[in-house]
Coordinates of C-alpha atoms in Angstrom, one line a residue:
M5 CA 50.8 -37.8 75.6
I6 CA 49.5 -37.8 72.3
P7 CA 46.4 -35.8 71.9
T8 CA 42.9 -37.8 71.2
I9 CA 40.2 -36.2 69.4
S10 CA 36.9 -38.0 69.4
M11 CA 34.8 -38.2 66.0
I12 CA 31.2 -38.7 66.5
G13 CA 28.6 -39.2 63.9
I14 CA 25.1 -37.7 64.2
P15 CA 23.1 -39.0 61.5
T16 CA 20.1 -36.9 61.3
D17 CA 18.4 -34.9 58.8
Q18 CA 15.2 -34.4 60.1
H19 CA 15.2 -30.6 60.6
S20 CA 16.5 -30.2 56.8
S21 CA 14.0 -27.6 54.5
F22 CA 14.8 -28.5 51.2
L23 CA 16.2 -32.2 50.7
R24 CA 17.0 -35.0 53.1
G25 CA 20.1 -36.9 52.8
P26 CA 22.8 -35.6 55.3
A27 CA 21.8 -38.3 57.8
R28 CA 24.1 -40.4 55.2
A29 CA 26.9 -38.4 55.7
P30 CA 28.7 -39.9 58.6
A31 CA 29.2 -42.8 56.6
A32 CA 30.4 -41.4 53.5
I33 CA 32.9 -39.2 55.6
R34 CA 34.5 -42.2 57.2
A35 CA 34.5 -43.9 53.9
A36 CA 36.7 -40.9 52.2
L37 CA 38.7 -41.0 55.3
A38 CA 39.6 -44.7 55.4
S39 CA 40.2 -44.6 51.5
P40 CA 43.8 -45.8 50.4
H41 CA 43.3 -42.7 48.0
G42 CA 45.2 -41.0 50.6
N43 CA 47.3 -40.9 53.8
A44 CA 47.3 -39.9 57.3
A45 CA 49.2 -36.8 56.9
T46 CA 47.8 -33.2 57.6
E47 CA 48.9 -29.7 56.3
R48 CA 50.2 -28.7 59.6
G49 CA 52.8 -31.6 59.4
S50 CA 51.3 -33.8 62.1
E51 CA 49.9 -37.4 61.2
I52 CA 47.1 -39.2 62.3
G53 CA 48.0 -42.2 64.6
L54 CA 51.6 -40.8 65.1
D55 CA 51.1 -36.9 66.5
F56 CA 47.3 -37.2 67.4
H57 CA 44.9 -39.9 67.4
L58 CA 41.3 -39.7 65.6
V59 CA 39.4 -42.1 67.6
D60 CA 35.8 -43.0 65.9
R61 CA 33.1 -43.1 68.6
G62 CA 30.3 -44.3 66.0
D63 CA 27.2 -42.8 65.6
I64 CA 24.9 -41.5 67.9
A65 CA 21.3 -43.3 67.8
I66 CA 19.1 -41.4 66.2
A67 CA 15.1 -41.8 66.2
E68 CA 14.0 -38.8 64.3
D69 CA 11.8 -37.7 67.2
A70 CA 11.7 -34.8 69.8
G71 CA 14.2 -36.8 72.1
D72 CA 17.0 -36.5 69.6
D73 CA 18.2 -33.4 71.2
D74 CA 18.6 -35.3 74.8
R75 CA 20.5 -38.1 73.2
I76 CA 22.6 -36.0 71.5
R77 CA 23.6 -34.2 74.6
A78 CA 23.9 -37.0 76.4
V79 CA 26.5 -38.7 74.1
I80 CA 28.4 -35.5 73.9
A81 CA 28.5 -34.9 77.7
A82 CA 30.0 -38.3 78.0
C83 CA 32.6 -37.9 75.6
P84 CA 35.9 -37.1 77.0
G85 CA 38.1 -34.2 75.7
P86 CA 37.9 -32.5 72.4
L87 CA 35.6 -33.8 69.4
V88 CA 34.7 -33.6 65.9
A89 CA 31.0 -34.2 65.3
L90 CA 29.9 -35.4 61.6
G91 CA 26.6 -34.2 60.6
G92 CA 23.8 -34.4 59.5
D93 CA 22.3 -31.3 59.0
H94 CA 23.4 -28.1 60.9
A95 CA 20.5 -28.3 63.2
I96 CA 22.9 -30.8 65.3
S97 CA 25.5 -27.9 66.3
F98 CA 22.9 -26.4 68.8
P99 CA 22.8 -29.4 71.1
V100 CA 26.6 -30.4 70.4
V101 CA 27.6 -26.6 71.5
E102 CA 24.9 -26.2 74.4
T103 CA 26.5 -29.4 75.8
L104 CA 30.0 -28.2 75.3
A105 CA 29.4 -24.9 77.2
R106 CA 28.1 -26.5 79.8
R107 CA 31.7 -27.9 80.1
H108 CA 33.8 -24.9 79.2
G109 CA 31.5 -22.0 79.4
A110 CA 30.6 -19.6 76.4
F111 CA 33.3 -19.7 73.8
D112 CA 33.9 -18.1 70.4
I113 CA 32.4 -19.8 67.4
L114 CA 34.0 -19.6 63.9
H115 CA 31.3 -20.8 61.4
F116 CA 31.9 -21.3 57.7
D117 CA 28.6 -21.4 55.6
A118 CA 26.8 -19.8 52.7
H119 CA 23.7 -19.2 55.2
P120 CA 23.8 -17.5 58.4
D121 CA 21.5 -19.8 59.9
L122 CA 19.8 -17.5 62.2
Y123 CA 16.2 -17.7 61.3
D124 CA 14.3 -17.5 64.5
E125 CA 11.9 -20.1 62.5
L126 CA 11.7 -21.6 59.3
D127 CA 8.5 -22.8 58.2
G128 CA 7.1 -22.8 61.8
N129 CA 10.2 -25.0 63.2
R130 CA 12.3 -23.1 65.6
R131 CA 14.8 -26.1 65.7
S132 CA 15.5 -25.9 61.5
H133 CA 18.8 -26.4 60.2
A134 CA 18.6 -22.9 59.5
S135 CA 18.4 -21.7 62.9
P136 CA 20.8 -23.1 64.9
F137 CA 22.9 -20.2 66.0
A138 CA 19.8 -18.3 66.8
R139 CA 19.4 -21.1 69.6
I140 CA 22.8 -20.7 70.6
M141 CA 22.8 -17.2 70.9
E142 CA 19.9 -16.9 72.4
G143 CA 21.2 -19.3 75.2
G144 CA 24.2 -17.6 75.8
H145 CA 26.7 -20.4 74.7
A146 CA 28.7 -18.2 72.7
R147 CA 30.5 -15.0 73.7
R148 CA 31.2 -14.0 69.9
L149 CA 30.3 -15.7 66.7
V150 CA 32.3 -15.2 63.6
Q151 CA 30.8 -16.1 60.4
V152 CA 32.7 -16.7 57.0
G153 CA 31.2 -17.2 53.4
I154 CA 28.0 -15.9 53.6
R155 CA 26.0 -14.8 50.4
T156 CA 22.3 -15.2 51.2
L157 CA 21.4 -12.6 53.9
N158 CA 17.8 -11.4 53.5
R159 CA 16.6 -8.7 55.9
H160 CA 15.4 -11.2 58.6
C161 CA 19.0 -12.4 59.1
R162 CA 20.6 -9.1 59.0
A163 CA 18.1 -8.4 61.4
Q164 CA 19.1 -11.1 63.8
A165 CA 22.7 -10.9 63.3
E166 CA 22.4 -7.1 64.3
R167 CA 20.3 -8.4 67.2
F168 CA 23.1 -10.9 68.3
G169 CA 26.1 -9.1 67.4
V170 CA 27.3 -11.3 64.8
E171 CA 30.3 -10.6 62.7
I172 CA 29.9 -11.6 59.2
I173 CA 32.5 -11.8 56.7
E174 CA 30.3 -12.2 53.3
A175 CA 32.1 -14.2 50.5
R176 CA 32.0 -11.1 48.2
H177 CA 34.4 -9.4 50.9
L178 CA 36.8 -12.5 52.0
R179 CA 40.3 -12.0 50.8
D180 CA 42.8 -14.8 50.9
D181 CA 44.8 -13.1 53.6
W182 CA 41.7 -12.4 55.9
R183 CA 42.2 -14.2 59.3
P184 CA 40.0 -13.9 62.4
R185 CA 41.6 -11.9 65.5
L186 CA 40.5 -14.6 68.2
D187 CA 41.8 -14.5 72.1
R188 CA 39.3 -17.3 73.7
P189 CA 38.4 -21.0 73.4
L190 CA 36.9 -21.6 70.1
Y191 CA 34.2 -24.0 68.3
V192 CA 34.5 -24.4 64.4
S193 CA 31.3 -25.3 62.7
I194 CA 32.0 -26.0 58.9
D195 CA 29.0 -26.3 56.6
I196 CA 30.3 -28.0 53.4
D197 CA 28.1 -25.4 51.4
A198 CA 30.4 -22.8 52.4
L199 CA 32.3 -23.9 49.6
D200 CA 31.5 -22.9 45.9
P201 CA 29.6 -25.9 44.3
A202 CA 32.4 -26.3 41.9
F203 CA 34.5 -27.6 44.7
A204 CA 31.6 -29.3 46.8
P205 CA 28.4 -30.3 44.6
G206 CA 27.2 -32.8 47.2
V207 CA 24.9 -30.5 49.2
S208 CA 21.5 -29.8 49.5
H209 CA 21.6 -26.0 48.9
H210 CA 23.9 -25.2 45.7
E211 CA 24.9 -21.6 46.3
P212 CA 27.2 -20.3 43.6
G213 CA 30.0 -17.7 44.8
G214 CA 31.4 -19.8 47.5
L215 CA 34.9 -20.3 49.2
S216 CA 37.5 -22.5 48.0
V217 CA 38.9 -25.6 49.9
R218 CA 42.3 -23.7 50.1
Q219 CA 40.6 -20.9 51.5
I220 CA 39.2 -22.7 54.5
V221 CA 42.2 -24.8 54.7
N222 CA 44.6 -22.0 55.2
I223 CA 42.4 -20.4 57.8
L224 CA 42.3 -23.6 59.9
L225 CA 46.1 -23.8 59.4
D226 CA 46.4 -20.6 61.2
L227 CA 44.3 -21.0 64.1
D228 CA 46.3 -20.5 67.4
V229 CA 43.8 -20.3 70.3
P230 CA 42.5 -23.5 72.3
I231 CA 39.9 -25.3 70.4
V232 CA 37.1 -27.1 72.3
G233 CA 35.8 -29.1 69.2
G234 CA 34.0 -28.6 66.0
D235 CA 31.8 -30.1 63.3
V236 CA 31.6 -30.7 59.9
V237 CA 27.8 -30.7 58.2
E238 CA 25.6 -30.5 55.4
L239 CA 27.1 -33.0 53.1
N240 CA 24.6 -34.8 51.1
P241 CA 25.6 -38.2 49.5
D242 CA 22.7 -38.4 47.3
R243 CA 23.8 -35.3 45.4
D244 CA 27.5 -36.5 45.2
P245 CA 27.7 -39.4 42.9
T246 CA 31.4 -39.4 42.4
G247 CA 32.3 -38.9 46.2
I248 CA 34.1 -35.7 45.5
T249 CA 32.3 -33.8 48.2
A250 CA 32.9 -36.6 50.7
T251 CA 36.4 -36.5 50.2
V252 CA 36.4 -32.5 50.7
A253 CA 34.6 -33.1 53.8
A254 CA 37.0 -35.8 55.0
K255 CA 39.9 -33.3 54.2
L256 CA 38.3 -30.6 56.4
V257 CA 37.9 -33.2 59.2
R258 CA 41.3 -34.2 59.3
E259 CA 42.5 -30.6 59.2
L260 CA 40.3 -29.6 61.9
A261 CA 41.2 -32.6 63.9
A262 CA 44.9 -31.4 63.5
A263 CA 44.1 -28.0 64.7
I264 CA 42.4 -29.1 67.6
A265 CA 45.5 -31.5 68.3
A266 CA 47.6 -28.4 68.0
N267 CA 45.4 -26.2 70.1
P268 CA 44.4 -27.9 73.2
A269 CA 41.6 -26.3 75.3

């Protein structure tokens, strides 16, 4: 049977702290995936539609109010099999991970980002896009959190990382041959601003000194543990007039989906 991966848009940026815009990202990523500029092949050698299906389940109906987390939980709970969520801002990761952990039990998380997103709160908002991994770790939804590409660690987030036992590979320490040592089911969260702005300028928070597309893709290619799902978040189409960042996001969705298909949970 050909594996099926669901793709679900979560078009919300109500918890963004600097600029709005990521709510429009799911549509931009879908357009890039469907563009005839490329094809359905992945670097693993598999092809969408031949070796695995990537089924678009549409967007979750977002109201931009306090009930959105429950709306996200309900759709994720009803979705069969593994999935890739299209953000939206990074706040979406908390209800997605929480819901999948109820199904699978606590799993490991591989998180690519410029920021650790471990704030206890930001500007009084405990659901900020700067806080999802604090909520995830508090809730016991992840056994292990490995963060890659971080380059904005302040004292508060360093203390939070120590509190939760987070493993951080800062961008300055990442070598091309680094790979995570994983032995349990995995969730993969990719914030587009993990990439250097030279590769992906269409994000709200430009943070120079980041990763290359090649580095992230190579890590995805070498994953060999069961993958329960993942997300690609924080594309801001308002800062992406040429569409290059949407194309990068679509590439990462395709390669993440291929990794999930090759490593079923």
